JSON list of C-alpha atoms in Angstrom, two decimals:
[
{"chain": "A", "resi": 1, "resn": "ARG", "atom": "CA", "xyz": [-32.39, -48.93, -20.16]},
{"chain": "A", "resi": 2, "resn": "HIS", "atom": "CA", "xyz": [-28.74, -48.82, -19.14]},
{"chain": "A", "resi": 3, "resn": "LEU", "atom": "CA", "xyz": [-28.83, -51.75, -16.73]},
{"chain": "A", "resi": 4, "resn": "ARG", "atom": "CA", "xyz": [-29.35, -54.60, -19.17]},
{"chain": "A", "resi": 5, "resn": "ARG", "atom": "CA", "xyz": [-26.95, -56.89, -17.25]},
{"chain": "A", "resi": 6, "resn": "LEU", "atom": "CA", "xyz": [-28.73, -56.37, -13.95]},
{"chain": "A", "resi": 7, "resn": "GLN", "atom": "CA", "xyz": [-29.37, -59.69, -12.20]},
{"chain": "A", "resi": 8, "resn": "CYS", "atom": "CA", "xyz": [-30.64, -58.65, -8.78]},
{"chain": "A", "resi": 9, "resn": "LEU", "atom": "CA", "xyz": [-33.18, -55.93, -8.04]},
{"chain": "A", "resi": 10, "resn": "ASN", "atom": "CA", "xyz": [-34.67, -55.04, -4.65]},
{"chain": "A", "resi": 11, "resn": "LEU", "atom": "CA", "xyz": [-37.47, -52.48, -4.70]},
{"chain": "A", "resi": 12, "resn": "SER", "atom": "CA", "xyz": [-39.02, -53.56, -1.42]},
{"chain": "A", "resi": 13, "resn": "GLY", "atom": "CA", "xyz": [-41.05, -50.92, 0.33]},
{"chain": "A", "resi": 14, "resn": "CYS", "atom": "CA", "xyz": [-41.20, -48.62, -2.70]},
{"chain": "A", "resi": 15, "resn": "SER", "atom": "CA", "xyz": [-44.91, -48.07, -2.40]},
{"chain": "A", "resi": 16, "resn": "GLN", "atom": "CA", "xyz": [-45.06, -45.22, -4.93]},
{"chain": "A", "resi": 17, "resn": "LEU", "atom": "CA", "xyz": [-44.00, -47.33, -7.93]},
{"chain": "A", "resi": 18, "resn": "THR", "atom": "CA", "xyz": [-46.53, -47.74, -10.73]},
{"chain": "A", "resi": 19, "resn": "THR", "atom": "CA", "xyz": [-47.17, -50.07, -13.66]},
{"chain": "A", "resi": 20, "resn": "LYS", "atom": "CA", "xyz": [-44.96, -47.83, -15.80]},
{"chain": "A", "resi": 21, "resn": "THR", "atom": "CA", "xyz": [-41.98, -48.64, -13.56]},
{"chain": "A", "resi": 22, "resn": "PHE", "atom": "CA", "xyz": [-42.68, -52.37, -13.51]},
{"chain": "A", "resi": 23, "resn": "THR", "atom": "CA", "xyz": [-43.09, -52.40, -17.30]},
{"chain": "A", "resi": 24, "resn": "ALA", "atom": "CA", "xyz": [-39.68, -50.72, -17.72]},
{"chain": "A", "resi": 25, "resn": "VAL", "atom": "CA", "xyz": [-38.07, -53.19, -15.32]},
{"chain": "A", "resi": 26, "resn": "ALA", "atom": "CA", "xyz": [-39.45, -56.13, -17.30]},
{"chain": "A", "resi": 27, "resn": "ARG", "atom": "CA", "xyz": [-38.66, -54.64, -20.71]},
{"chain": "A", "resi": 28, "resn": "TYR", "atom": "CA", "xyz": [-35.07, -53.58, -20.09]},
{"chain": "A", "resi": 29, "resn": "ASN", "atom": "CA", "xyz": [-33.82, -56.19, -17.63]},
{"chain": "A", "resi": 30, "resn": "GLU", "atom": "CA", "xyz": [-34.34, -59.60, -19.18]},
{"chain": "A", "resi": 31, "resn": "ARG", "atom": "CA", "xyz": [-31.38, -61.07, -17.25]},
{"chain": "A", "resi": 32, "resn": "LEU", "atom": "CA", "xyz": [-32.98, -60.56, -13.84]},
{"chain": "A", "resi": 33, "resn": "GLU", "atom": "CA", "xyz": [-32.68, -63.61, -11.60]},
{"chain": "A", "resi": 34, "resn": "ASP", "atom": "CA", "xyz": [-33.52, -62.23, -8.15]},
{"chain": "A", "resi": 35, "resn": "VAL", "atom": "CA", "xyz": [-36.35, -59.70, -7.76]},
{"chain": "A", "resi": 36, "resn": "THR", "atom": "CA", "xyz": [-37.93, -58.27, -4.62]},
{"chain": "A", "resi": 37, "resn": "PHE", "atom": "CA", "xyz": [-41.11, -56.22, -4.97]},
{"chain": "A", "resi": 38, "resn": "SER", "atom": "CA", "xyz": [-42.32, -56.77, -1.40]},
{"chain": "A", "resi": 39, "resn": "GLY", "atom": "CA", "xyz": [-44.59, -54.00, -0.22]},
{"chain": "A", "resi": 40, "resn": "CYS", "atom": "CA", "xyz": [-45.10, -52.56, -3.71]},
{"chain": "A", "resi": 41, "resn": "LYS", "atom": "CA", "xyz": [-48.76, -51.62, -3.32]},
{"chain": "A", "resi": 42, "resn": "HIS", "atom": "CA", "xyz": [-49.40, -51.02, -7.02]},
{"chain": "A", "resi": 43, "resn": "PHE", "atom": "CA", "xyz": [-47.94, -54.26, -8.42]},
{"chain": "A", "resi": 44, "resn": "LEU", "atom": "CA", "xyz": [-50.73, -55.76, -10.55]},
{"chain": "A", "resi": 45, "resn": "ASP", "atom": "CA", "xyz": [-51.45, -59.09, -12.23]},
{"chain": "A", "resi": 46, "resn": "GLU", "atom": "CA", "xyz": [-50.42, -57.64, -15.60]},
{"chain": "A", "resi": 47, "resn": "ASP", "atom": "CA", "xyz": [-47.08, -56.53, -14.13]},
{"chain": "A", "resi": 48, "resn": "LEU", "atom": "CA", "xyz": [-46.38, -60.09, -12.97]},
{"chain": "A", "resi": 49, "resn": "ARG", "atom": "CA", "xyz": [-47.26, -61.43, -16.43]},
{"chain": "A", "resi": 50, "resn": "GLN", "atom": "CA", "xyz": [-44.90, -58.96, -18.12]},
{"chain": "A", "resi": 51, "resn": "LEU", "atom": "CA", "xyz": [-42.12, -59.76, -15.68]},
{"chain": "A", "resi": 52, "resn": "PHE", "atom": "CA", "xyz": [-42.23, -63.48, -16.45]},
{"chain": "A", "resi": 53, "resn": "ASN", "atom": "CA", "xyz": [-42.72, -62.96, -20.18]},
{"chain": "A", "resi": 54, "resn": "SER", "atom": "CA", "xyz": [-39.50, -60.91, -20.30]},
{"chain": "A", "resi": 55, "resn": "CYS", "atom": "CA", "xyz": [-37.37, -62.35, -17.50]},
{"chain": "A", "resi": 56, "resn": "SER", "atom": "CA", "xyz": [-37.10, -66.05, -18.23]},
{"chain": "A", "resi": 57, "resn": "LEU", "atom": "CA", "xyz": [-34.03, -66.47, -15.99]},
{"chain": "A", "resi": 58, "resn": "MET", "atom": "CA", "xyz": [-35.94, -65.66, -12.77]},
{"chain": "A", "resi": 59, "resn": "ILE", "atom": "CA", "xyz": [-34.77, -67.85, -9.87]},
{"chain": "A", "resi": 60, "resn": "ARG", "atom": "CA", "xyz": [-35.99, -65.90, -6.83]},
{"chain": "A", "resi": 61, "resn": "LEU", "atom": "CA", "xyz": [-39.07, -63.69, -6.45]},
{"chain": "A", "resi": 62, "resn": "ASP", "atom": "CA", "xyz": [-40.42, -61.90, -3.38]},
{"chain": "A", "resi": 63, "resn": "ILE", "atom": "CA", "xyz": [-43.89, -60.41, -3.87]},
{"chain": "A", "resi": 64, "resn": "THR", "atom": "CA", "xyz": [-44.79, -60.27, -0.18]},
{"chain": "A", "resi": 65, "resn": "GLY", "atom": "CA", "xyz": [-47.45, -57.67, 0.51]},
{"chain": "A", "resi": 66, "resn": "CYS", "atom": "CA", "xyz": [-48.37, -57.07, -3.14]},
{"chain": "A", "resi": 67, "resn": "GLN", "atom": "CA", "xyz": [-52.00, -56.85, -2.16]},
{"chain": "A", "resi": 68, "resn": "LEU", "atom": "CA", "xyz": [-53.49, -56.36, -5.63]},
{"chain": "A", "resi": 69, "resn": "LEU", "atom": "CA", "xyz": [-52.26, -59.68, -7.02]},
{"chain": "A", "resi": 70, "resn": "THR", "atom": "CA", "xyz": [-54.93, -62.33, -7.51]},
{"chain": "A", "resi": 71, "resn": "GLU", "atom": "CA", "xyz": [-54.81, -66.04, -6.89]},
{"chain": "A", "resi": 72, "resn": "GLU", "atom": "CA", "xyz": [-55.88, -66.70, -10.48]},
{"chain": "A", "resi": 73, "resn": "CYS", "atom": "CA", "xyz": [-52.89, -64.81, -11.86]},
{"chain": "A", "resi": 74, "resn": "LEU", "atom": "CA", "xyz": [-50.42, -66.51, -9.51]},
{"chain": "A", "resi": 75, "resn": "LEU", "atom": "CA", "xyz": [-51.73, -69.94, -10.52]},
{"chain": "A", "resi": 76, "resn": "GLU", "atom": "CA", "xyz": [-51.59, -69.01, -14.21]},
{"chain": "A", "resi": 77, "resn": "VAL", "atom": "CA", "xyz": [-48.20, -67.31, -14.42]},
{"chain": "A", "resi": 78, "resn": "LEU", "atom": "CA", "xyz": [-45.91, -68.89, -11.84]},
{"chain": "A", "resi": 79, "resn": "PRO", "atom": "CA", "xyz": [-46.08, -72.52, -13.08]},
{"chain": "A", "resi": 80, "resn": "ARG", "atom": "CA", "xyz": [-44.61, -71.30, -16.41]},
{"chain": "A", "resi": 81, "resn": "ALA", "atom": "CA", "xyz": [-41.50, -70.02, -14.60]},
{"chain": "A", "resi": 82, "resn": "ARG", "atom": "CA", "xyz": [-39.28, -73.04, -15.20]},
{"chain": "A", "resi": 83, "resn": "GLY", "atom": "CA", "xyz": [-36.19, -71.65, -13.43]},
{"chain": "A", "resi": 84, "resn": "LEU", "atom": "CA", "xyz": [-37.96, -70.34, -10.33]},
{"chain": "A", "resi": 85, "resn": "ARG", "atom": "CA", "xyz": [-36.60, -71.91, -7.12]},
{"chain": "A", "resi": 86, "resn": "TRP", "atom": "CA", "xyz": [-37.69, -69.54, -4.32]},
{"chain": "A", "resi": 87, "resn": "LEU", "atom": "CA", "xyz": [-40.94, -67.60, -3.95]},
{"chain": "A", "resi": 88, "resn": "ALA", "atom": "CA", "xyz": [-42.32, -65.42, -1.12]},
{"chain": "A", "resi": 89, "resn": "VAL", "atom": "CA", "xyz": [-46.07, -64.78, -1.24]},
{"chain": "A", "resi": 90, "resn": "SER", "atom": "CA", "xyz": [-46.90, -63.68, 2.32]},
{"chain": "A", "resi": 91, "resn": "ALA", "atom": "CA", "xyz": [-49.58, -61.04, 2.94]},
{"chain": "A", "resi": 92, "resn": "ILE", "atom": "CA", "xyz": [-51.37, -61.48, -0.38]},
{"chain": "A", "resi": 93, "resn": "PRO", "atom": "CA", "xyz": [-55.00, -61.37, 0.79]},
{"chain": "A", "resi": 94, "resn": "LYS", "atom": "CA", "xyz": [-56.48, -62.81, -2.42]},
{"chain": "A", "resi": 95, "resn": "LEU", "atom": "CA", "xyz": [-54.37, -65.97, -2.12]},
{"chain": "A", "resi": 96, "resn": "SER", "atom": "CA", "xyz": [-56.45, -68.53, -0.21]},
{"chain": "A", "resi": 97, "resn": "ALA", "atom": "CA", "xyz": [-55.12, -71.53, 1.70]},
{"chain": "A", "resi": 98, "resn": "GLN", "atom": "CA", "xyz": [-56.41, -73.77, -1.11]},
{"chain": "A", "resi": 99, "resn": "GLY", "atom": "CA", "xyz": [-54.72, -71.55, -3.70]},
{"chain": "A", "resi": 100, "resn": "LEU", "atom": "CA", "xyz": [-51.45, -71.72, -1.78]},
{"chain": "A", "resi": 101, "resn": "ALA", "atom": "CA", "xyz": [-51.67, -75.52, -1.60]},
{"chain": "A", "resi": 102, "resn": "ARG", "atom": "CA", "xyz": [-52.38, -75.65, -5.36]},
{"chain": "A", "resi": 103, "resn": "LEU", "atom": "CA", "xyz": [-49.45, -73.32, -6.05]},
{"chain": "A", "resi": 104, "resn": "ARG", "atom": "CA", "xyz": [-47.14, -75.56, -4.03]},
{"chain": "A", "resi": 105, "resn": "SER", "atom": "CA", "xyz": [-48.34, -78.65, -5.90]},
{"chain": "A", "resi": 106, "resn": "LEU", "atom": "CA", "xyz": [-47.79, -76.94, -9.27]},
{"chain": "A", "resi": 107, "resn": "LEU", "atom": "CA", "xyz": [-44.30, -75.80, -8.22]},
{"chain": "A", "resi": 108, "resn": "PRO", "atom": "CA", "xyz": [-42.67, -78.79, -6.51]},
{"chain": "A", "resi": 109, "resn": "GLN", "atom": "CA", "xyz": [-39.17, -77.48, -7.33]},
{"chain": "A", "resi": 110, "resn": "VAL", "atom": "CA", "xyz": [-39.87, -74.11, -5.65]},
{"chain": "A", "resi": 111, "resn": "ASP", "atom": "CA", "xyz": [-39.44, -73.22, -1.99]},
{"chain": "A", "resi": 112, "resn": "VAL", "atom": "CA", "xyz": [-42.73, -71.34, -1.53]},
{"chain": "A", "resi": 113, "resn": "ARG", "atom": "CA", "xyz": [-42.76, -69.13, 1.55]},
{"chain": "A", "resi": 114, "resn": "CYS", "atom": "CA", "xyz": [-46.04, -67.87, 2.98]},
{"chain": "A", "resi": 115, "resn": "HIS", "atom": "CA", "xyz": [-46.15, -66.91, 6.64]},
{"chain": "A", "resi": 116, "resn": "MET", "atom": "CA", "xyz": [-49.42, -64.99, 6.65]},
{"chain": "A", "resi": 117, "resn": "ARG", "atom": "CA", "xyz": [-52.17, -64.00, 4.25]},
{"chain": "A", "resi": 118, "resn": "THR", "atom": "CA", "xyz": [-53.09, -60.68, 5.84]},
{"chain": "A", "resi": 119, "resn": "GLN", "atom": "CA", "xyz": [-51.34, -57.84, 7.60]},
{"chain": "A", "resi": 120, "resn": "ALA", "atom": "CA", "xyz": [-50.92, -58.35, 11.35]},
{"chain": "A", "resi": 121, "resn": "ASP", "atom": "CA", "xyz": [-52.64, -56.18, 13.92]},
{"chain": "A", "resi": 122, "resn": "PRO", "atom": "CA", "xyz": [-49.68, -54.84, 15.95]},
{"chain": "A", "resi": 123, "resn": "ASN", "atom": "CA", "xyz": [-51.91, -54.70, 19.03]},
{"chain": "A", "resi": 124, "resn": "ASP", "atom": "CA", "xyz": [-52.83, -58.39, 18.84]},
{"chain": "A", "resi": 125, "resn": "LEU", "atom": "CA", "xyz": [-50.03, -60.75, 17.92]},
{"chain": "A", "resi": 126, "resn": "SER", "atom": "CA", "xyz": [-51.52, -63.79, 19.68]},
{"chain": "A", "resi": 127, "resn": "LEU", "atom": "CA", "xyz": [-52.14, -65.50, 16.33]},
{"chain": "A", "resi": 128, "resn": "TYR", "atom": "CA", "xyz": [-48.42, -65.31, 15.51]},
{"chain": "A", "resi": 129, "resn": "LEU", "atom": "CA", "xyz": [-47.09, -66.07, 18.97]},
{"chain": "A", "resi": 130, "resn": "GLY", "atom": "CA", "xyz": [-49.10, -69.27, 19.13]},
{"chain": "A", "resi": 131, "resn": "GLY", "atom": "CA", "xyz": [-51.51, -70.60, 21.65]},
{"chain": "A", "resi": 132, "resn": "GLN", "atom": "CA", "xyz": [-54.27, -68.91, 23.56]},
{"chain": "A", "resi": 133, "resn": "VAL", "atom": "CA", "xyz": [-54.05, -65.41, 24.92]},
{"chain": "A", "resi": 134, "resn": "PRO", "atom": "CA", "xyz": [-53.45, -65.68, 28.70]},
{"chain": "A", "resi": 135, "resn": "GLU", "atom": "CA", "xyz": [-56.47, -64.75, 30.87]},
{"chain": "A", "resi": 136, "resn": "LYS", "atom": "CA", "xyz": [-54.52, -61.95, 32.53]},
{"chain": "A", "resi": 137, "resn": "ILE", "atom": "CA", "xyz": [-53.98, -60.24, 29.17]},
{"chain": "A", "resi": 138, "resn": "LYS", "atom": "CA", "xyz": [-57.64, -60.77, 28.20]},
{"chain": "A", "resi": 139, "resn": "LYS", "atom": "CA", "xyz": [-58.69, -59.01, 31.41]},
{"chain": "A", "resi": 140, "resn": "ILE", "atom": "CA", "xyz": [-56.31, -56.11, 30.76]},
{"chain": "A", "resi": 141, "resn": "LYS", "atom": "CA", "xyz": [-57.68, -55.77, 27.22]},
{"chain": "A", "resi": 142, "resn": "ALA", "atom": "CA", "xyz": [-61.27, -55.79, 28.52]},
{"chain": "A", "resi": 143, "resn": "VAL", "atom": "CA", "xyz": [-60.48, -53.08, 31.10]},
{"chain": "A", "resi": 144, "resn": "ASN", "atom": "CA", "xyz": [-58.75, -50.94, 28.45]},
{"chain": "A", "resi": 145, "resn": "LYS", "atom": "CA", "xyz": [-61.65, -51.38, 26.06]},
{"chain": "A", "resi": 146, "resn": "LYS", "atom": "CA", "xyz": [-64.13, -50.38, 28.79]},
{"chain": "A", "resi": 147, "resn": "LYS", "atom": "CA", "xyz": [-62.03, -47.28, 29.61]},
{"chain": "A", "resi": 148, "resn": "ASN", "atom": "CA", "xyz": [-61.95, -46.30, 25.92]},
{"chain": "A", "resi": 149, "resn": "ASN", "atom": "CA", "xyz": [-65.71, -46.76, 25.61]},
{"chain": "A", "resi": 150, "resn": "ASN", "atom": "CA", "xyz": [-66.33, -44.67, 28.75]},
{"chain": "A", "resi": 151, "resn": "ALA", "atom": "CA", "xyz": [-64.05, -41.91, 27.46]},
{"chain": "A", "resi": 152, "resn": "ASP", "atom": "CA", "xyz": [-65.91, -41.93, 24.12]},
{"chain": "A", "resi": 153, "resn": "THR", "atom": "CA", "xyz": [-69.26, -41.72, 25.90]},
{"chain": "A", "resi": 154, "resn": "LYS", "atom": "CA", "xyz": [-68.11, -38.79, 28.09]},
{"chain": "A", "resi": 155, "resn": "GLY", "atom": "CA", "xyz": [-66.77, -36.97, 25.04]},
{"chain": "A", "resi": 156, "resn": "LYS", "atom": "CA", "xyz": [-70.11, -37.29, 23.26]},
{"chain": "A", "resi": 157, "resn": "LYS", "atom": "CA", "xyz": [-72.07, -36.04, 26.30]},
{"chain": "A", "resi": 158, "resn": "LYS", "atom": "CA", "xyz": [-69.96, -32.85, 26.56]},
{"chain": "A", "resi": 159, "resn": "ARG", "atom": "CA", "xyz": [-70.71, -31.89, 22.95]}
]
């Protein structure tokens, strides 16, 4: 309530925030221009609607990793954001490639950033490093997998 002149807010990685928090942010901070909610697991469609209903000056929004947002909501709400110029929507599983293309066509004035639609497997980054996985690495993976399977089998036999 006391930060009515707040223009920039970064709550990235605050995974414990709830709709109550997002509602308060929207209600009491109508001058927000730059908002980062990346990694906020509980950020919902309704929270996004409230944010844009209250914060008409929004220029930059990062909702990377807000996994509960839907494509339908993004396509409904974001085109009404006239001042929006930069948007990050990576790791939103419900946003399809077609939805992303539609979003970009509806927002020609916005630099829409989307590097991935799902969380990366830290053990397999081949998709992000580009190209095929070298044969040598495939063989190492196969050997490791076989070792893990054998260890599992031995553990079950001992019980």
